[in-house]
Amino acid sequence: MDAQPRQISFTGTGVRRIRVLEEDIGLGEGLPESGLLEAQRLLTAPAVELAPGPWRFETDPPPGPAALGLIVVDGLVGRSQIIGKISSVEFLAPGDVVRPWTYGSEQISALPVSAAWEVFRTSTVALLDDDFARRAAQWPEVAAVVVERVVARSRSLAFALAVRQLVRVDERVLLTLWYLADRWGRMRPGGGTLPLPELSHEVLGRMVSARRPSVTTALGRLRERGLVERQSDGSWILHGDPPADIEQLRVGPDEDGLEEIDAPTSIGESGS
């Protein structure tokens, strides 16, 4: 039986107040030095640590109308967009801001649309609540960074949509791995490393809109061509340079039937 999602609560035990700008230095980068120390002292927020597994990201109690959202302080969180029995997933990393109580299409769509949240590794999230928003109003640079991150997330989702227009699964996988390496990995001469053991074949399939067996076949082809390698600890090694244009994604003829598009992985499909 699948584990039931746990509810995030910012009351009771397990909640601590953090100085948000000390935990997330980037939020205060636009502040003059004269105001930074005061902002670090005053801009606090309740934070909780989340164990790996499914979670309900609607907070208990519900936040006030001025709350900016939840910010990922550390760890790795996944948000799945579900339509019927199929889903796609995005990774959320430290600094990402979400507003799970704003449902959008889940409230108005006639389709069976929903969202699910999973903590992939132990994570900390903080609630940028009404009190934080009121205090932050005297430093508009902080709110500007929050907006910038929301825009960056929307652009990341737009990139994922564009990648799914590629017909070949191996091309989608290769481009996605390089894109993830830009944020979560480390670039080095001749390639890059991506320390994301949570990125299983099943999760990668949900990212690129492909079935898990097709992703496994695609990774086998990329490995044979010396482009991708997976280490024993689950991290990924990318060889060569990032593709400079779409034509560089051509990795050979479609001998394995990898021309598969708009065929996302079903929920619950097992994989490595």
PDB file of C-alpha atoms in Angstrom:
ATOM      1  CA  MET A   1       0.000   0.000   0.000  1.00  0.00           C
ATOM      2  CA  ASP A   2       1.347   3.424  -0.912  1.00  0.00           C
ATOM      3  CA  ALA A   3       2.224   5.701   1.990  1.00  0.00           C
ATOM      4  CA  GLN A   4      -0.324   8.396   2.676  1.00  0.00           C
ATOM      5  CA  PRO A   5       0.977  11.956   2.204  1.00  0.00           C
ATOM      6  CA  ARG A   6       1.770  13.721   5.443  1.00  0.00           C
ATOM      7  CA  GLN A   7       0.524  17.239   6.141  1.00  0.00           C
ATOM      8  CA  ILE A   8       2.956  20.115   6.600  1.00  0.00           C
ATOM      9  CA  SER A   9       2.264  22.009   9.815  1.00  0.00           C
ATOM     10  CA  PHE A  10       3.934  25.188  11.029  1.00  0.00           C
ATOM     11  CA  THR A  11       2.555  24.889  14.552  1.00  0.00           C
ATOM     12  CA  GLY A  12       3.601  22.623  17.382  1.00  0.00           C
ATOM     13  CA  THR A  13       6.751  20.584  17.747  1.00  0.00           C
ATOM     14  CA  GLY A  14       9.367  20.435  15.044  1.00  0.00           C
ATOM     15  CA  VAL A  15       8.944  24.075  13.995  1.00  0.00           C
ATOM     16  CA  ARG A  16      11.850  26.493  14.356  1.00  0.00           C
ATOM     17  CA  ARG A  17      12.270  30.095  13.320  1.00  0.00           C
ATOM     18  CA  ILE A  18      15.100  30.832  10.936  1.00  0.00           C
ATOM     19  CA  ARG A  19      16.721  34.014   9.714  1.00  0.00           C
ATOM     20  CA  VAL A  20      15.778  33.579   6.089  1.00  0.00           C
ATOM     21  CA  LEU A  21      18.441  35.852   4.595  1.00  0.00           C
ATOM     22  CA  GLU A  22      21.152  33.996   6.520  1.00  0.00           C
ATOM     23  CA  GLU A  23      19.915  30.632   5.277  1.00  0.00           C
ATOM     24  CA  ASP A  24      19.396  31.927   1.725  1.00  0.00           C
ATOM     25  CA  ILE A  25      22.096  34.514   1.055  1.00  0.00           C
ATOM     26  CA  GLY A  26      20.804  35.211  -2.434  1.00  0.00           C
ATOM     27  CA  LEU A  27      17.624  36.829  -1.119  1.00  0.00           C
ATOM     28  CA  GLY A  28      19.655  39.703   0.294  1.00  0.00           C
ATOM     29  CA  GLU A  29      22.087  40.228  -2.567  1.00  0.00           C
ATOM     30  CA  GLY A  30      20.356  43.407  -3.745  1.00  0.00           C
ATOM     31  CA  LEU A  31      20.411  45.091  -0.343  1.00  0.00           C
ATOM     32  CA  PRO A  32      22.943  47.779   0.553  1.00  0.00           C
ATOM     33  CA  GLU A  33      25.349  46.704   3.262  1.00  0.00           C
ATOM     34  CA  SER A  34      23.837  49.251   5.645  1.00  0.00           C
ATOM     35  CA  GLY A  35      20.457  47.531   5.580  1.00  0.00           C
ATOM     36  CA  LEU A  36      21.506  43.919   5.224  1.00  0.00           C
ATOM     37  CA  LEU A  37      22.205  43.214   8.888  1.00  0.00           C
ATOM     38  CA  GLU A  38      18.850  44.625   9.989  1.00  0.00           C
ATOM     39  CA  ALA A  39      17.026  42.683   7.285  1.00  0.00           C
ATOM     40  CA  GLN A  40      18.786  39.480   8.342  1.00  0.00           C
ATOM     41  CA  ARG A  41      17.676  40.090  11.930  1.00  0.00           C
ATOM     42  CA  LEU A  42      14.045  40.968  11.209  1.00  0.00           C
ATOM     43  CA  LEU A  43      13.162  38.706   8.300  1.00  0.00           C
ATOM     44  CA  THR A  44      12.466  35.446  10.087  1.00  0.00           C
ATOM     45  CA  ALA A  45      10.082  32.644   9.168  1.00  0.00           C
ATOM     46  CA  PRO A  46       8.863  29.341  10.592  1.00  0.00           C
ATOM     47  CA  ALA A  47      10.628  26.329   9.087  1.00  0.00           C
ATOM     48  CA  VAL A  48      10.138  22.577   9.275  1.00  0.00           C
ATOM     49  CA  GLU A  49      12.250  19.606   8.251  1.00  0.00           C
ATOM     50  CA  LEU A  50      10.569  17.046   6.004  1.00  0.00           C
ATOM     51  CA  ALA A  51      11.567  13.402   5.826  1.00  0.00           C
ATOM     52  CA  PRO A  52      11.648  11.671   2.423  1.00  0.00           C
ATOM     53  CA  GLY A  53       8.285  10.512   1.141  1.00  0.00           C
ATOM     54  CA  PRO A  54       4.956  11.951  -0.040  1.00  0.00           C
ATOM     55  CA  TRP A  55       3.704  15.170   1.540  1.00  0.00           C
ATOM     56  CA  ARG A  56       0.694  17.425   1.267  1.00  0.00           C
ATOM     57  CA  PHE A  57       2.137  20.879   0.696  1.00  0.00           C
ATOM     58  CA  GLU A  58      -1.027  22.719   1.699  1.00  0.00           C
ATOM     59  CA  THR A  59       0.000  24.120   5.058  1.00  0.00           C
ATOM     60  CA  ASP A  60      -1.855  23.615   8.315  1.00  0.00           C
ATOM     61  CA  PRO A  61      -3.113  26.094   9.374  1.00  0.00           C
ATOM     62  CA  PRO A  62      -3.675  27.830   6.016  1.00  0.00           C
ATOM     63  CA  PRO A  63      -1.453  30.885   5.471  1.00  0.00           C
ATOM     64  CA  GLY A  64      -2.822  34.396   5.447  1.00  0.00           C
ATOM     65  CA  PRO A  65      -3.619  36.315   2.266  1.00  0.00           C
ATOM     66  CA  ALA A  66      -0.304  38.194   2.228  1.00  0.00           C
ATOM     67  CA  ALA A  67       1.908  35.105   2.500  1.00  0.00           C
ATOM     68  CA  LEU A  68       4.420  34.966  -0.345  1.00  0.00           C
ATOM     69  CA  GLY A  69       4.826  31.193  -0.431  1.00  0.00           C
ATOM     70  CA  LEU A  70       6.963  28.313   0.713  1.00  0.00           C
ATOM     71  CA  ILE A  71      10.686  28.489   0.069  1.00  0.00           C
ATOM     72  CA  VAL A  72      12.895  25.412  -0.152  1.00  0.00           C
ATOM     73  CA  VAL A  73      15.804  26.034   2.224  1.00  0.00           C
ATOM     74  CA  ASP A  74      17.678  22.793   1.586  1.00  0.00           C
ATOM     75  CA  GLY A  75      17.092  19.345   0.161  1.00  0.00           C
ATOM     76  CA  LEU A  76      15.263  18.174  -2.953  1.00  0.00           C
ATOM     77  CA  VAL A  77      11.490  18.254  -3.501  1.00  0.00           C
ATOM     78  CA  GLY A  78       9.471  17.010  -6.475  1.00  0.00           C
ATOM     79  CA  ARG A  79       6.152  18.347  -7.700  1.00  0.00           C
ATOM     80  CA  SER A  80       4.126  16.115 -10.014  1.00  0.00           C
ATOM     81  CA  GLN A  81       1.398  17.414 -12.296  1.00  0.00           C
ATOM     82  CA  ILE A  82      -1.141  14.626 -12.700  1.00  0.00           C
ATOM     83  CA  ILE A  83      -3.761  14.179 -15.400  1.00  0.00           C
ATOM     84  CA  GLY A  84      -5.676  10.967 -14.895  1.00  0.00           C
ATOM     85  CA  LYS A  85      -3.088   8.173 -14.636  1.00  0.00           C
ATOM     86  CA  ILE A  86      -0.163  10.017 -16.188  1.00  0.00           C
ATOM     87  CA  SER A  87       2.144  12.580 -14.652  1.00  0.00           C
ATOM     88  CA  SER A  88       5.133  14.816 -15.176  1.00  0.00           C
ATOM     89  CA  VAL A  89       7.549  15.919 -12.489  1.00  0.00           C
ATOM     90  CA  GLU A  90       9.766  18.912 -11.756  1.00  0.00           C
ATOM     91  CA  PHE A  91      12.562  19.153  -9.211  1.00  0.00           C
ATOM     92  CA  LEU A  92      12.572  21.994  -6.678  1.00  0.00           C
ATOM     93  CA  ALA A  93      15.884  22.916  -5.086  1.00  0.00           C
ATOM     94  CA  PRO A  94      17.055  25.385  -2.431  1.00  0.00           C
ATOM     95  CA  GLY A  95      15.812  28.861  -3.273  1.00  0.00           C
ATOM     96  CA  ASP A  96      12.730  27.768  -5.217  1.00  0.00           C
ATOM     97  CA  VAL A  97       9.480  29.407  -4.129  1.00  0.00           C
ATOM     98  CA  VAL A  98       6.080  27.731  -4.510  1.00  0.00           C
ATOM     99  CA  ARG A  99       2.553  28.579  -3.475  1.00  0.00           C
ATOM    100  CA  PRO A 100       0.801  25.213  -3.156  1.00  0.00           C
ATOM    101  CA  TRP A 101      -2.429  26.698  -1.826  1.00  0.00           C
ATOM    102  CA  THR A 102      -2.881  28.517  -5.159  1.00  0.00           C
ATOM    103  CA  TYR A 103      -4.336  25.662  -7.166  1.00  0.00           C
ATOM    104  CA  GLY A 104      -5.064  27.362 -10.472  1.00  0.00           C
ATOM    105  CA  SER A 105      -6.137  24.829 -13.085  1.00  0.00           C
ATOM    106  CA  GLU A 106      -6.756  22.151 -10.453  1.00  0.00           C
ATOM    107  CA  GLN A 107      -9.754  24.199  -9.330  1.00  0.00           C
ATOM    108  CA  ILE A 108     -11.208  25.230 -12.674  1.00  0.00           C
ATOM    109  CA  SER A 109     -10.352  22.467 -15.141  1.00  0.00           C
ATOM    110  CA  ALA A 110     -13.024  20.010 -16.227  1.00  0.00           C
ATOM    111  CA  LEU A 111     -10.214  17.445 -16.636  1.00  0.00           C
ATOM    112  CA  PRO A 112      -9.006  15.133 -13.839  1.00  0.00           C
ATOM    113  CA  VAL A 113      -6.070  17.398 -12.936  1.00  0.00           C
ATOM    114  CA  SER A 114      -4.237  17.325  -9.613  1.00  0.00           C
ATOM    115  CA  ALA A 115      -0.793  17.768  -8.092  1.00  0.00           C
ATOM    116  CA  ALA A 116       1.328  15.611  -5.795  1.00  0.00           C
ATOM    117  CA  TRP A 117       4.448  16.414  -3.807  1.00  0.00           C
ATOM    118  CA  GLU A 118       7.326  14.150  -2.847  1.00  0.00           C
ATOM    119  CA  VAL A 119      10.403  14.864  -0.760  1.00  0.00           C
ATOM    120  CA  PHE A 120      13.277  13.001  -2.427  1.00  0.00           C
ATOM    121  CA  ARG A 121      15.845  13.750   0.256  1.00  0.00           C
ATOM    122  CA  THR A 122      15.527  15.259   3.730  1.00  0.00           C
ATOM    123  CA  SER A 123      14.501  18.861   3.124  1.00  0.00           C
ATOM    124  CA  THR A 124      13.739  22.057   5.006  1.00  0.00           C
ATOM    125  CA  VAL A 125      11.006  24.432   3.870  1.00  0.00           C
ATOM    126  CA  ALA A 126      10.094  27.804   5.375  1.00  0.00           C
ATOM    127  CA  LEU A 127       6.806  29.676   5.193  1.00  0.00           C
ATOM    128  CA  LEU A 128       7.184  33.255   3.968  1.00  0.00           C
ATOM    129  CA  ASP A 129       4.044  34.182   5.865  1.00  0.00           C
ATOM    130  CA  ASP A 130       2.106  37.415   6.357  1.00  0.00           C
ATOM    131  CA  ASP A 131       4.504  38.613   9.030  1.00  0.00           C
ATOM    132  CA  PHE A 132       7.497  38.029   6.753  1.00  0.00           C
ATOM    133  CA  ALA A 133       5.765  39.830   3.864  1.00  0.00           C
ATOM    134  CA  ARG A 134       4.933  42.882   6.016  1.00  0.00           C
ATOM    135  CA  ARG A 135       8.467  43.152   7.384  1.00  0.00           C
ATOM    136  CA  ALA A 136      10.008  42.606   3.947  1.00  0.00           C
ATOM    137  CA  ALA A 137       7.964  45.488   2.500  1.00  0.00           C
ATOM    138  CA  GLN A 138      10.624  47.926   3.670  1.00  0.00           C
ATOM    139  CA  TRP A 139      13.168  46.092   1.522  1.00  0.00           C
ATOM    140  CA  PRO A 140      11.564  45.768  -1.931  1.00  0.00           C
ATOM    141  CA  GLU A 141      14.781  44.199  -3.229  1.00  0.00           C
ATOM    142  CA  VAL A 142      13.877  41.024  -1.319  1.00  0.00           C
ATOM    143  CA  ALA A 143      10.440  40.779  -2.934  1.00  0.00           C
ATOM    144  CA  ALA A 144      12.076  41.403  -6.315  1.00  0.00           C
ATOM    145  CA  VAL A 145      14.311  38.352  -5.819  1.00  0.00           C
ATOM    146  CA  VAL A 146      11.259  36.237  -4.909  1.00  0.00           C
ATOM    147  CA  VAL A 147       9.517  37.351  -8.115  1.00  0.00           C
ATOM    148  CA  GLU A 148      12.697  36.673 -10.095  1.00  0.00           C
ATOM    149  CA  ARG A 149      12.775  33.104  -8.805  1.00  0.00           C
ATOM    150  CA  VAL A 150       9.121  32.523  -9.650  1.00  0.00           C
ATOM    151  CA  VAL A 151       9.833  33.754 -13.188  1.00  0.00           C
ATOM    152  CA  ALA A 152      12.909  31.514 -13.404  1.00  0.00           C
ATOM    153  CA  ARG A 153      10.797  28.517 -12.425  1.00  0.00           C
ATOM    154  CA  SER A 154       8.224  29.345 -15.117  1.00  0.00           C
ATOM    155  CA  ARG A 155      11.015  29.537 -17.692  1.00  0.00           C
ATOM    156  CA  SER A 156      12.354  26.195 -16.529  1.00  0.00           C
ATOM    157  CA  LEU A 157       8.913  24.663 -17.063  1.00  0.00           C
ATOM    158  CA  ALA A 158       8.759  26.274 -20.514  1.00  0.00           C
ATOM    159  CA  PHE A 159      12.137  24.706 -21.318  1.00  0.00           C
ATOM    160  CA  ALA A 160      10.799  21.298 -20.286  1.00  0.00           C
ATOM    161  CA  LEU A 161       7.825  21.751 -22.617  1.00  0.00           C
ATOM    162  CA  ALA A 162      10.171  22.646 -25.483  1.00  0.00           C
ATOM    163  CA  VAL A 163      12.359  19.579 -24.865  1.00  0.00           C
ATOM    164  CA  ARG A 164       9.311  17.351 -25.142  1.00  0.00           C
ATOM    165  CA  GLN A 165       8.856  18.508 -28.727  1.00  0.00           C
ATOM    166  CA  LEU A 166      11.925  16.484 -29.688  1.00  0.00           C
ATOM    167  CA  VAL A 167      10.766  13.230 -31.228  1.00  0.00           C
ATOM    168  CA  ARG A 168      13.637  11.031 -30.087  1.00  0.00           C
ATOM    169  CA  VAL A 169      13.726   9.932 -26.445  1.00  0.00           C
ATOM    170  CA  ASP A 170      17.534   9.760 -26.337  1.00  0.00           C
ATOM    171  CA  GLU A 171      17.717  13.376 -27.495  1.00  0.00           C
ATOM    172  CA  ARG A 172      15.232  14.480 -24.855  1.00  0.00           C
ATOM    173  CA  VAL A 173      17.151  12.599 -22.156  1.00  0.00           C
ATOM    174  CA  LEU A 174      20.539  14.019 -23.153  1.00  0.00           C
ATOM    175  CA  LEU A 175      19.306  17.611 -23.288  1.00  0.00           C
ATOM    176  CA  THR A 176      17.498  17.247 -19.951  1.00  0.00           C
ATOM    177  CA  LEU A 177      20.572  15.819 -18.226  1.00  0.00           C
ATOM    178  CA  TRP A 178      22.686  18.747 -19.412  1.00  0.00           C
ATOM    179  CA  TYR A 179      20.005  21.192 -18.276  1.00  0.00           C
ATOM    180  CA  LEU A 180      19.876  19.607 -14.817  1.00  0.00           C
ATOM    181  CA  ALA A 181      23.668  19.641 -14.630  1.00  0.00           C
ATOM    182  CA  ASP A 182      23.606  23.409 -15.118  1.00  0.00           C
ATOM    183  CA  ARG A 183      21.832  23.794 -11.782  1.00  0.00           C
ATOM    184  CA  TRP A 184      22.566  20.726  -9.699  1.00  0.00           C
ATOM    185  CA  GLY A 185      25.844  19.616 -11.195  1.00  0.00           C
ATOM    186  CA  ARG A 186      29.411  20.724 -11.649  1.00  0.00           C
ATOM    187  CA  MET A 187      30.958  21.520 -14.993  1.00  0.00           C
ATOM    188  CA  ARG A 188      34.506  20.420 -15.723  1.00  0.00           C
ATOM    189  CA  PRO A 189      36.722  20.312 -18.806  1.00  0.00           C
ATOM    190  CA  GLY A 190      35.297  17.681 -21.128  1.00  0.00           C
ATOM    191  CA  GLY A 191      31.967  17.247 -19.410  1.00  0.00           C
ATOM    192  CA  GLY A 192      30.013  17.581 -16.199  1.00  0.00           C
ATOM    193  CA  THR A 193      28.855  15.673 -13.139  1.00  0.00           C
ATOM    194  CA  LEU A 194      25.304  15.484 -11.840  1.00  0.00           C
ATOM    195  CA  PRO A 195      25.067  14.251  -8.213  1.00  0.00           C
ATOM    196  CA  LEU A 196      21.374  13.364  -8.366  1.00  0.00           C
ATOM    197  CA  PRO A 197      20.965   9.702  -7.375  1.00  0.00           C
ATOM    198  CA  GLU A 198      17.229  10.415  -6.977  1.00  0.00           C
ATOM    199  CA  LEU A 199      17.007  10.814 -10.757  1.00  0.00           C
ATOM    200  CA  SER A 200      15.871   7.277 -11.547  1.00  0.00           C
ATOM    201  CA  HIS A 201      14.855   6.046 -14.986  1.00  0.00           C
ATOM    202  CA  GLU A 202      11.204   6.347 -13.919  1.00  0.00           C
ATOM    203  CA  VAL A 203      11.592   9.938 -12.697  1.00  0.00           C
ATOM    204  CA  LEU A 204      13.565  10.884 -15.804  1.00  0.00           C
ATOM    205  CA  GLY A 205      10.773   9.390 -17.917  1.00  0.00           C
ATOM    206  CA  ARG A 206       8.235  11.620 -16.215  1.00  0.00           C
ATOM    207  CA  MET A 207      10.472  14.610 -16.937  1.00  0.00           C
ATOM    208  CA  VAL A 208      10.882  13.911 -20.650  1.00  0.00           C
ATOM    209  CA  SER A 209       7.435  12.454 -21.351  1.00  0.00           C
ATOM    210  CA  ALA A 210       8.525   8.895 -22.102  1.00  0.00           C
ATOM    211  CA  ARG A 211       7.959   5.406 -20.766  1.00  0.00           C
ATOM    212  CA  ARG A 212      10.565   4.013 -18.402  1.00  0.00           C
ATOM    213  CA  PRO A 213      11.677   1.168 -20.737  1.00  0.00           C
ATOM    214  CA  SER A 214      12.291   3.711 -23.515  1.00  0.00           C
ATOM    215  CA  VAL A 215      14.386   5.826 -21.133  1.00  0.00           C
ATOM    216  CA  THR A 216      16.438   2.779 -20.169  1.00  0.00           C
ATOM    217  CA  THR A 217      17.047   1.980 -23.848  1.00  0.00           C
ATOM    218  CA  ALA A 218      17.924   5.613 -24.577  1.00  0.00           C
ATOM    219  CA  LEU A 219      20.429   5.737 -21.723  1.00  0.00           C
ATOM    220  CA  GLY A 220      21.990   2.515 -22.976  1.00  0.00           C
ATOM    221  CA  ARG A 221      22.514   4.098 -26.376  1.00  0.00           C
ATOM    222  CA  LEU A 222      23.966   7.261 -24.872  1.00  0.00           C
ATOM    223  CA  ARG A 223      26.300   5.188 -22.711  1.00  0.00           C
ATOM    224  CA  GLU A 224      27.481   3.161 -25.713  1.00  0.00           C
ATOM    225  CA  ARG A 225      28.351   6.380 -27.503  1.00  0.00           C
ATOM    226  CA  GLY A 226      30.333   7.641 -24.530  1.00  0.00           C
ATOM    227  CA  LEU A 227      27.990  10.539 -23.784  1.00  0.00           C
ATOM    228  CA  VAL A 228      26.476   9.517 -20.434  1.00  0.00           C
ATOM    229  CA  GLU A 229      27.681   7.326 -17.598  1.00  0.00           C
ATOM    230  CA  ARG A 230      26.123   6.476 -14.252  1.00  0.00           C
ATOM    231  CA  GLN A 231      28.312   5.895 -11.204  1.00  0.00           C
ATOM    232  CA  SER A 232      27.789   3.275  -8.522  1.00  0.00           C
ATOM    233  CA  ASP A 233      26.590   5.984  -6.116  1.00  0.00           C
ATOM    234  CA  GLY A 234      23.788   6.971  -8.526  1.00  0.00           C
ATOM    235  CA  SER A 235      25.409  10.186  -9.775  1.00  0.00           C
ATOM    236  CA  TRP A 236      25.610  10.940 -13.502  1.00  0.00           C
ATOM    237  CA  ILE A 237      28.662  11.762 -15.598  1.00  0.00           C
ATOM    238  CA  LEU A 238      28.228  13.708 -18.844  1.00  0.00           C
ATOM    239  CA  HIS A 239      31.052  13.500 -21.363  1.00  0.00           C
ATOM    240  CA  GLY A 240      31.911  16.071 -23.993  1.00  0.00           C
ATOM    241  CA  ASP A 241      30.520  19.561 -24.334  1.00  0.00           C
ATOM    242  CA  PRO A 242      26.881  20.662 -23.956  1.00  0.00           C
ATOM    243  CA  PRO A 243      25.070  20.626 -27.328  1.00  0.00           C
ATOM    244  CA  ALA A 244      25.530  24.038 -28.949  1.00  0.00           C
ATOM    245  CA  ASP A 245      22.531  23.572 -31.220  1.00  0.00           C
ATOM    246  CA  ILE A 246      19.736  21.099 -31.806  1.00  0.00           C
ATOM    247  CA  GLU A 247      21.565  19.302 -34.619  1.00  0.00           C
ATOM    248  CA  GLN A 248      24.255  18.243 -32.173  1.00  0.00           C
ATOM    249  CA  LEU A 249      21.620  16.178 -30.357  1.00  0.00           C
ATOM    250  CA  ARG A 250      21.486  13.701 -33.240  1.00  0.00           C
ATOM    251  CA  VAL A 251      23.042  10.600 -31.697  1.00  0.00           C
ATOM    252  CA  GLY A 252      22.472   8.093 -34.483  1.00  0.00           C
ATOM    253  CA  PRO A 253      19.710   6.314 -36.404  1.00  0.00           C
ATOM    254  CA  ASP A 254      16.576   5.200 -34.606  1.00  0.00           C
ATOM    255  CA  GLU A 255      17.459   1.522 -34.518  1.00  0.00           C
ATOM    256  CA  ASP A 256      15.737   0.921 -31.181  1.00  0.00           C
ATOM    257  CA  GLY A 257      12.386   2.548 -31.904  1.00  0.00           C
ATOM    258  CA  LEU A 258      13.079   5.609 -29.768  1.00  0.00           C
ATOM    259  CA  GLU A 259      10.771   7.892 -31.717  1.00  0.00           C
ATOM    260  CA  GLU A 260       8.290   8.240 -28.931  1.00  0.00           C
ATOM    261  CA  ILE A 261       6.613  11.525 -28.124  1.00  0.00           C
ATOM    262  CA  ASP A 262       3.743  12.487 -25.854  1.00  0.00           C
ATOM    263  CA  ALA A 263       3.867   9.147 -24.089  1.00  0.00           C
ATOM    264  CA  PRO A 264       4.455  10.025 -20.437  1.00  0.00           C
ATOM    265  CA  THR A 265       5.068   7.475 -17.746  1.00  0.00           C
ATOM    266  CA  SER A 266       2.091   6.133 -15.812  1.00  0.00           C
ATOM    267  CA  ILE A 267       1.985   6.774 -12.101  1.00  0.00           C
ATOM    268  CA  GLY A 268       3.385   3.904 -10.091  1.00  0.00           C
ATOM    269  CA  GLU A 269       5.489   2.455 -12.906  1.00  0.00           C
ATOM    270  CA  SER A 270       8.544   0.918 -11.302  1.00  0.00           C
ATOM    271  CA  GLY A 271      12.066   1.595 -12.450  1.00  0.00           C
ATOM    272  CA  SER A 272      15.693   1.917 -11.507  1.00  0.00           C
TER     273      SER A 272
END
